[in-house]
Tab-separated table of N, CA, C and O in Angstrom:
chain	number	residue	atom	x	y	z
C	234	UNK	N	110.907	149.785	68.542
C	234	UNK	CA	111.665	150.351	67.444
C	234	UNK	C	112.599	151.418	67.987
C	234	UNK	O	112.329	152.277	68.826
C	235	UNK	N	113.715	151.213	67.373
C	235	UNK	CA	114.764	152.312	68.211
C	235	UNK	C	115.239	153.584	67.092
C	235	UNK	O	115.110	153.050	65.991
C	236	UNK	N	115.518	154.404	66.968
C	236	UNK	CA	115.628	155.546	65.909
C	236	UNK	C	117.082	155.600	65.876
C	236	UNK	O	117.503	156.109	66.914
C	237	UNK	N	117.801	155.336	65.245
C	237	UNK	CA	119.265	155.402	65.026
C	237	UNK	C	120.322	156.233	65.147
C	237	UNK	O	119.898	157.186	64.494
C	238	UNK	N	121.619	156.618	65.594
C	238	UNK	CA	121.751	157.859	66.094
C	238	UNK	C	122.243	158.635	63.874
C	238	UNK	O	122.189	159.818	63.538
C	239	UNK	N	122.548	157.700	63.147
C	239	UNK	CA	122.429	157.926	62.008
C	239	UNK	C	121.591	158.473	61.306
C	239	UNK	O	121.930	159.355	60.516
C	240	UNK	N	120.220	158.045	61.445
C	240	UNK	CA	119.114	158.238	61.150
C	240	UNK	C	119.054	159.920	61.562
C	240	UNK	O	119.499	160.899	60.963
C	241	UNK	N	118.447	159.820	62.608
C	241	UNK	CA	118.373	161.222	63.323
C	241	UNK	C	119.295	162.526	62.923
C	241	UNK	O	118.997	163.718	62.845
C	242	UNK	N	120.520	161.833	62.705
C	242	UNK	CA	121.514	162.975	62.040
C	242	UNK	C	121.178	163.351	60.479
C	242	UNK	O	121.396	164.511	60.130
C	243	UNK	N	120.671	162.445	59.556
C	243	UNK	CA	120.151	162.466	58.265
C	243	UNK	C	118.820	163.229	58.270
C	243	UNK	O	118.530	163.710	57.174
C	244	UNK	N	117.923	163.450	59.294
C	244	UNK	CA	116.524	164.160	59.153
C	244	UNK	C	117.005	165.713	59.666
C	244	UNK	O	116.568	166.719	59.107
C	245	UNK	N	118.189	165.787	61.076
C	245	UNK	CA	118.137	167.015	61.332
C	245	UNK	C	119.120	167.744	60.508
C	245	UNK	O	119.369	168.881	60.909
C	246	UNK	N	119.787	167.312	59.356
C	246	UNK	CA	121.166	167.758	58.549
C	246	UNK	C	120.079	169.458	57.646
C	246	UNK	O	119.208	169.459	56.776
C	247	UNK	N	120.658	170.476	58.334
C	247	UNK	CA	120.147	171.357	57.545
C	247	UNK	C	119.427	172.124	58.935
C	247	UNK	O	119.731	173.313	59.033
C	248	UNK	N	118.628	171.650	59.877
C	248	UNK	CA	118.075	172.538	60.731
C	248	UNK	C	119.192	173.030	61.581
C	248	UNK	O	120.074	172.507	62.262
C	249	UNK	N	118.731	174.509	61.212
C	249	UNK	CA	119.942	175.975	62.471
C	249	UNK	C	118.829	176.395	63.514
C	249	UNK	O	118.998	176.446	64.732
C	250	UNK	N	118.146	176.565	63.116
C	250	UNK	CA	117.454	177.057	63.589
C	250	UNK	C	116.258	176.402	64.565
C	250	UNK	O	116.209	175.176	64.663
C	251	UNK	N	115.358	177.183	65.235
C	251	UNK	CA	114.387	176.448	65.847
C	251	UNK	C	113.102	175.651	65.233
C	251	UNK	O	112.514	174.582	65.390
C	252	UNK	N	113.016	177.054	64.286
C	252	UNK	CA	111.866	177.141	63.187
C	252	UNK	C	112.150	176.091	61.915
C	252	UNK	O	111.308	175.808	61.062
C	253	UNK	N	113.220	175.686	61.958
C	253	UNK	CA	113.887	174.377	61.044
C	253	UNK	C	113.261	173.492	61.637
C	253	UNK	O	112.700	172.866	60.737
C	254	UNK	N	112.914	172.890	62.921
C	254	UNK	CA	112.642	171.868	63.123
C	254	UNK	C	110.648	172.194	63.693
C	254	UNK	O	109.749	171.393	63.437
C	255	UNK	N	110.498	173.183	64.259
C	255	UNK	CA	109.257	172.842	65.148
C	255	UNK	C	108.435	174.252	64.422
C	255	UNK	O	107.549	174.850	65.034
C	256	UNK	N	108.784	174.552	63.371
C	256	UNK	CA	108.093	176.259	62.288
C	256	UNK	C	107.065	175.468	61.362
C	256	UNK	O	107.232	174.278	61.094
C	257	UNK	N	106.099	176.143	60.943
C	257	UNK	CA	105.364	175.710	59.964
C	257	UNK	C	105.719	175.161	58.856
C	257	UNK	O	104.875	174.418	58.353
C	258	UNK	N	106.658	175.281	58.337
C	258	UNK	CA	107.607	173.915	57.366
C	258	UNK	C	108.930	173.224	57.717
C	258	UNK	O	109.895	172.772	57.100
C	259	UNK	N	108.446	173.374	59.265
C	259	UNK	CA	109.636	172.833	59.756
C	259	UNK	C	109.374	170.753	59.932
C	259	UNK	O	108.463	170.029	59.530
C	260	UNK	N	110.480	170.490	60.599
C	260	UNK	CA	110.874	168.640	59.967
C	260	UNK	C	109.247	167.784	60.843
C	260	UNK	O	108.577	166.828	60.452
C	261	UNK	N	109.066	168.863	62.408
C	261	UNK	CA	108.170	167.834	63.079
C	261	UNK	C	106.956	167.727	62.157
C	261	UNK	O	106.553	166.590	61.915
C	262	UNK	N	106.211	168.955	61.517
C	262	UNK	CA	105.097	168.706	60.301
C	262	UNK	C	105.371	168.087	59.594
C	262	UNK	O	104.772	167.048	59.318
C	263	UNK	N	106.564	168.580	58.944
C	263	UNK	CA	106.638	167.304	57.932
C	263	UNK	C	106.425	165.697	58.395
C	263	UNK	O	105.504	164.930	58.113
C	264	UNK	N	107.057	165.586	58.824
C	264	UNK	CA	106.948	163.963	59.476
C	264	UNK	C	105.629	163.695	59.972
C	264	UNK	O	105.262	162.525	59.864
C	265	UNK	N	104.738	164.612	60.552
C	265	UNK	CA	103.297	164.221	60.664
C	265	UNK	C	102.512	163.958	59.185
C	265	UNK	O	101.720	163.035	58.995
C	266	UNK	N	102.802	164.704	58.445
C	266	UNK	CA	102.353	164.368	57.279
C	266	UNK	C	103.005	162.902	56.607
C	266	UNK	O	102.364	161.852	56.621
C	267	UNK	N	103.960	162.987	56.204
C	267	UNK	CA	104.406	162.081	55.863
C	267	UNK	C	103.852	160.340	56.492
C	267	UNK	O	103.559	159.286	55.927
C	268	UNK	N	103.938	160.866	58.137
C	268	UNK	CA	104.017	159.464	58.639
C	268	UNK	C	102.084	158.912	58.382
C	268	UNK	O	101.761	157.725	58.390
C	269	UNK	N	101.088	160.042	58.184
C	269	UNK	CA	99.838	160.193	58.007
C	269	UNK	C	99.165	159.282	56.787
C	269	UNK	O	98.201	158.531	56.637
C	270	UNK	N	100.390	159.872	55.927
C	270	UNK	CA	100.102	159.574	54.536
C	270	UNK	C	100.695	157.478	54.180
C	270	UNK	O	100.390	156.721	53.259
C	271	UNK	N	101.458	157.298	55.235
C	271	UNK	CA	101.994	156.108	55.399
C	271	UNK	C	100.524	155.438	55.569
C	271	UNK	O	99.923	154.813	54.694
C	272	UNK	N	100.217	155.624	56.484
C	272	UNK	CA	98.975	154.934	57.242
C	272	UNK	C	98.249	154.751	57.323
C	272	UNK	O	97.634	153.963	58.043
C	273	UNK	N	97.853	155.839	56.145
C	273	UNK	CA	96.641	156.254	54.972
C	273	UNK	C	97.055	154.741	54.375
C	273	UNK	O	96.332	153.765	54.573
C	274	UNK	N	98.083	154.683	53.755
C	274	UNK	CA	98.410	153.869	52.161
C	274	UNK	C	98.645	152.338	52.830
C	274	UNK	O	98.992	151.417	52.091
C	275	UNK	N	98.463	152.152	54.082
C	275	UNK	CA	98.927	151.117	54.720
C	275	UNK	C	97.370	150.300	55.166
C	275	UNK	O	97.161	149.120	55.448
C	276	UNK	N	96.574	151.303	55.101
C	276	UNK	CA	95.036	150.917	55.573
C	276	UNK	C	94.519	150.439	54.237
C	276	UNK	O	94.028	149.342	53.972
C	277	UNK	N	94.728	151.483	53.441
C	277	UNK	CA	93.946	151.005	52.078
C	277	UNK	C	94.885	149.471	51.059
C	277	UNK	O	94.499	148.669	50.209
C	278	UNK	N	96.117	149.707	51.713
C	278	UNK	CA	96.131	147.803	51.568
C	278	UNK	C	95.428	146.979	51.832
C	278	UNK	O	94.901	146.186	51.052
C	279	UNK	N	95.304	147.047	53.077
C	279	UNK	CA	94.586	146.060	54.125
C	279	UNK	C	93.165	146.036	53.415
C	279	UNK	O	92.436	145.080	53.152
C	280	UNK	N	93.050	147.041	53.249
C	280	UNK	CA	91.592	147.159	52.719
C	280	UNK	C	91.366	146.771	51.401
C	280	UNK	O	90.226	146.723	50.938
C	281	UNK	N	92.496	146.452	50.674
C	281	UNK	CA	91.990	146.458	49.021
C	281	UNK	C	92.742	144.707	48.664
C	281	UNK	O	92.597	144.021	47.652
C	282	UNK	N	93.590	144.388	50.012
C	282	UNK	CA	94.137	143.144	49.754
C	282	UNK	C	95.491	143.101	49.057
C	282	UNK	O	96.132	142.052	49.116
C	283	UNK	N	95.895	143.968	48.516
C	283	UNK	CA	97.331	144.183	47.534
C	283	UNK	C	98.352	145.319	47.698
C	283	UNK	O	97.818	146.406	47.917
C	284	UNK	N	99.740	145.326	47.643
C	284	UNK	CA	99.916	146.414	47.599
C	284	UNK	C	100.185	147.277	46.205
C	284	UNK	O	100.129	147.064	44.994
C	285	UNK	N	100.477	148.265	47.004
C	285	UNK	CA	100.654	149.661	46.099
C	285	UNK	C	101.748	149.225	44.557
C	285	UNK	O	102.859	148.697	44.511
C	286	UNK	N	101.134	149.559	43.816
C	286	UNK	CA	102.243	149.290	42.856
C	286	UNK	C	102.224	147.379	42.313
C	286	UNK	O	102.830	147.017	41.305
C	287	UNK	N	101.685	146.716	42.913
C	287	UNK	CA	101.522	145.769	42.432
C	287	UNK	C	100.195	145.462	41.608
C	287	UNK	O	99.302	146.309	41.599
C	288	UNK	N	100.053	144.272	40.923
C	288	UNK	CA	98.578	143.767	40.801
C	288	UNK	C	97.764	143.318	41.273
C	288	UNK	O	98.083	142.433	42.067
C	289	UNK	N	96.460	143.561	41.142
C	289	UNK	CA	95.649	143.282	42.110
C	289	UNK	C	95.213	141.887	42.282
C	289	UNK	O	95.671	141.314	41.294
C	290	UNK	N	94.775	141.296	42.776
C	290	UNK	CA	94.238	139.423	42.603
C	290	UNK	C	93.426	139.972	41.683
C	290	UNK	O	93.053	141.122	41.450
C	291	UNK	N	93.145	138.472	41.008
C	291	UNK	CA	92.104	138.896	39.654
C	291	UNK	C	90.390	138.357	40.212
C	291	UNK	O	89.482	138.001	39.460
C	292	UNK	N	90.358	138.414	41.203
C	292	UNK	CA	88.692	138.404	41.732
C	292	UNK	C	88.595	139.870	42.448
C	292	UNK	O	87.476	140.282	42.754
C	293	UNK	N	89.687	140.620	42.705
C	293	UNK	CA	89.492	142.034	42.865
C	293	UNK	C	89.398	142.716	42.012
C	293	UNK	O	90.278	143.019	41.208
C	294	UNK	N	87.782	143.237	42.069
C	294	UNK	CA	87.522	144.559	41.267
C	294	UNK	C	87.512	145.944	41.604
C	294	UNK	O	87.523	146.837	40.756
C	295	UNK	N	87.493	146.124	42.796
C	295	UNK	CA	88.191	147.406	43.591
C	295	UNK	C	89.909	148.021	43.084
C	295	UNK	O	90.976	147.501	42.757
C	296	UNK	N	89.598	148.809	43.189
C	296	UNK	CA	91.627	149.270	42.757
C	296	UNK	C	91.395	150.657	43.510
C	296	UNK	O	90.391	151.098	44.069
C	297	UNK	N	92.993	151.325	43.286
C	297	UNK	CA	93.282	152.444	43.641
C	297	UNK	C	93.136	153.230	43.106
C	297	UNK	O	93.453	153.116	41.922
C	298	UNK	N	92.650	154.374	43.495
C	298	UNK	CA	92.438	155.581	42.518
C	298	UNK	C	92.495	156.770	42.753
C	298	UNK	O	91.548	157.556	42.755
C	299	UNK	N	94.012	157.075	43.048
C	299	UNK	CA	94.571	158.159	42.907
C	299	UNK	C	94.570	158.624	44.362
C	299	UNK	O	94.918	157.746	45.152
C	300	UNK	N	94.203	160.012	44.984
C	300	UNK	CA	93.968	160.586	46.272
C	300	UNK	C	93.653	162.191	46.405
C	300	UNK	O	94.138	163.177	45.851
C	301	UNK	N	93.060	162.087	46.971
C	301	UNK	CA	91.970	163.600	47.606
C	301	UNK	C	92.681	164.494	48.655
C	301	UNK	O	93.116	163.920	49.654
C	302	UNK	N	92.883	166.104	48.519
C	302	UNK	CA	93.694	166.629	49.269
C	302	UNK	C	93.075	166.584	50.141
C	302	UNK	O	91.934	166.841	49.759
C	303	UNK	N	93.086	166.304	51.780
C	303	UNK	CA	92.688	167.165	52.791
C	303	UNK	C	93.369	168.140	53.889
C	303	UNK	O	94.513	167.799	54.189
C	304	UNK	N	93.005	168.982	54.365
C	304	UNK	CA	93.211	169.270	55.712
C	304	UNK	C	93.133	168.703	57.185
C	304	UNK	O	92.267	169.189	57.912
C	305	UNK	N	93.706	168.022	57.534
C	305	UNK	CA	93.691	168.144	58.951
C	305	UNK	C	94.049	169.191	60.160
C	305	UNK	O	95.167	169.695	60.262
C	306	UNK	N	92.864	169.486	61.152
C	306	UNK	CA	93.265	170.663	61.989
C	306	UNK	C	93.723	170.121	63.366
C	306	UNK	O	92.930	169.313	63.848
C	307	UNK	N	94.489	170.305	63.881
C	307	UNK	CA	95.076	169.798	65.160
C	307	UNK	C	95.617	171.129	66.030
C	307	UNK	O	95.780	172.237	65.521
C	308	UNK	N	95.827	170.857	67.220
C	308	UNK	CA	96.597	171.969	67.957
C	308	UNK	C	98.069	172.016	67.474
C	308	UNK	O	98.855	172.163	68.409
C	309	UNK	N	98.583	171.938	66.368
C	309	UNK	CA	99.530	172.484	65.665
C	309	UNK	C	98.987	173.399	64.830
C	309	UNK	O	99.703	174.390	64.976
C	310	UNK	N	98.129	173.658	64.026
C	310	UNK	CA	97.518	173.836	63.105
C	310	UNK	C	97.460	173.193	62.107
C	310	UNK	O	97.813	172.023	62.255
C	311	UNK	N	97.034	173.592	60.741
C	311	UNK	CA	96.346	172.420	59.425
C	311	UNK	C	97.317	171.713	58.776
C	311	UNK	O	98.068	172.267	57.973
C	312	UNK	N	97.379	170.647	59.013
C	312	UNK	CA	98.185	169.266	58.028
C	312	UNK	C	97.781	169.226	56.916
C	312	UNK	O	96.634	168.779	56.884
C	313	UNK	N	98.405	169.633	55.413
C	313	UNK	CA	97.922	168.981	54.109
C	313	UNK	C	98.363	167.914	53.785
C	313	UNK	O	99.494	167.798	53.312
C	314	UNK	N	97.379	166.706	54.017
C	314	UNK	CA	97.843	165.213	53.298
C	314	UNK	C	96.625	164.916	52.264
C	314	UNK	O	95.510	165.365	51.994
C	315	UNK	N	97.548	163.849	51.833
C	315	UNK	CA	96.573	163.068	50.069
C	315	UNK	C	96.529	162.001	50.890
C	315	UNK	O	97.361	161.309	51.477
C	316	UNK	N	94.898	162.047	50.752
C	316	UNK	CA	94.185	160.739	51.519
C	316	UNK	C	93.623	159.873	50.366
C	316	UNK	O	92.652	160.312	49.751
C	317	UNK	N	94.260	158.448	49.959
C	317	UNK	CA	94.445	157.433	49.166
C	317	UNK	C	92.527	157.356	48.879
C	317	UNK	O	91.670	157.672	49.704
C	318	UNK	N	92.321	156.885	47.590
C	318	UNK	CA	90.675	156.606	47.696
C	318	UNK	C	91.173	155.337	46.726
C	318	UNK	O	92.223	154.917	46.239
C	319	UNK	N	89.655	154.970	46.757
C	319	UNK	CA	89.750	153.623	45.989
C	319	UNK	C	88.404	153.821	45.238
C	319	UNK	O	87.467	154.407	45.780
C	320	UNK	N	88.302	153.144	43.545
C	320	UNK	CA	87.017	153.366	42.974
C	320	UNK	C	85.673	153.194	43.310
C	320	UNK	O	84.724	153.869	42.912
C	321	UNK	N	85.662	152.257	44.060
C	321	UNK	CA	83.860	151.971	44.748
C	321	UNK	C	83.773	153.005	45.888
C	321	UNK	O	82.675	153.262	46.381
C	322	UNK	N	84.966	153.643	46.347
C	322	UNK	CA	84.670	154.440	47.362
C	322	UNK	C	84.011	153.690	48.902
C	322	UNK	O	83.130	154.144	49.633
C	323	UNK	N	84.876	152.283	49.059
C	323	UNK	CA	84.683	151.630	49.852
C	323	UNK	C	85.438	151.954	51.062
C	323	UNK	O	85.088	151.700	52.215
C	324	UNK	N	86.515	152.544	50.681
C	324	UNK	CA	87.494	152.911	51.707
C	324	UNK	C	87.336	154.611	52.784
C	324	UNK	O	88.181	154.882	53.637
């Protein structure tokens, strides 16, 4: 996958600074979160058989249900993402 030189200009439009891009609300957290929360919602497909926003097969009685804040701690410090759950709590 190649990152576009377009692309790249659209995420950094707005950072002056250092702390714009690599500060505690700066773009690299964000994007850890974000890309977290992808992969979260990308597992619990796989896992539930359907996607997001669609209907479920009708021999699935599992569904989505909503999502749980957590913390993650890393040597950046704490990530807040919404980690996807599902009703049986299978996931």
């Amino acid at each position: 996958m190649t990152i576009s030189k377009e692309l790249l200009d659209e995420l950094l439009k707005g950072c002056e600074r250092p702390e714009d891009l690599l500060g505690n609300n700066g773009l690299m957290k964000e994007l850890k979160i974000k890309l977290m929360e992808r992969m979260l919602g990308a597992e619990l497909t796989a896992h539930l058989g359907y996607e997001d926003g669609k209907e479920a097969p009708p021999d699935q009685v599992n569904r989505r249900n909503g999502s749980s804040a957590k913390r993650l701690k890393g040597q950046d410090g704490e990530l807040p993402i919404a980690v996807p759950r599902d009703r049986d709590g299978s996931f």
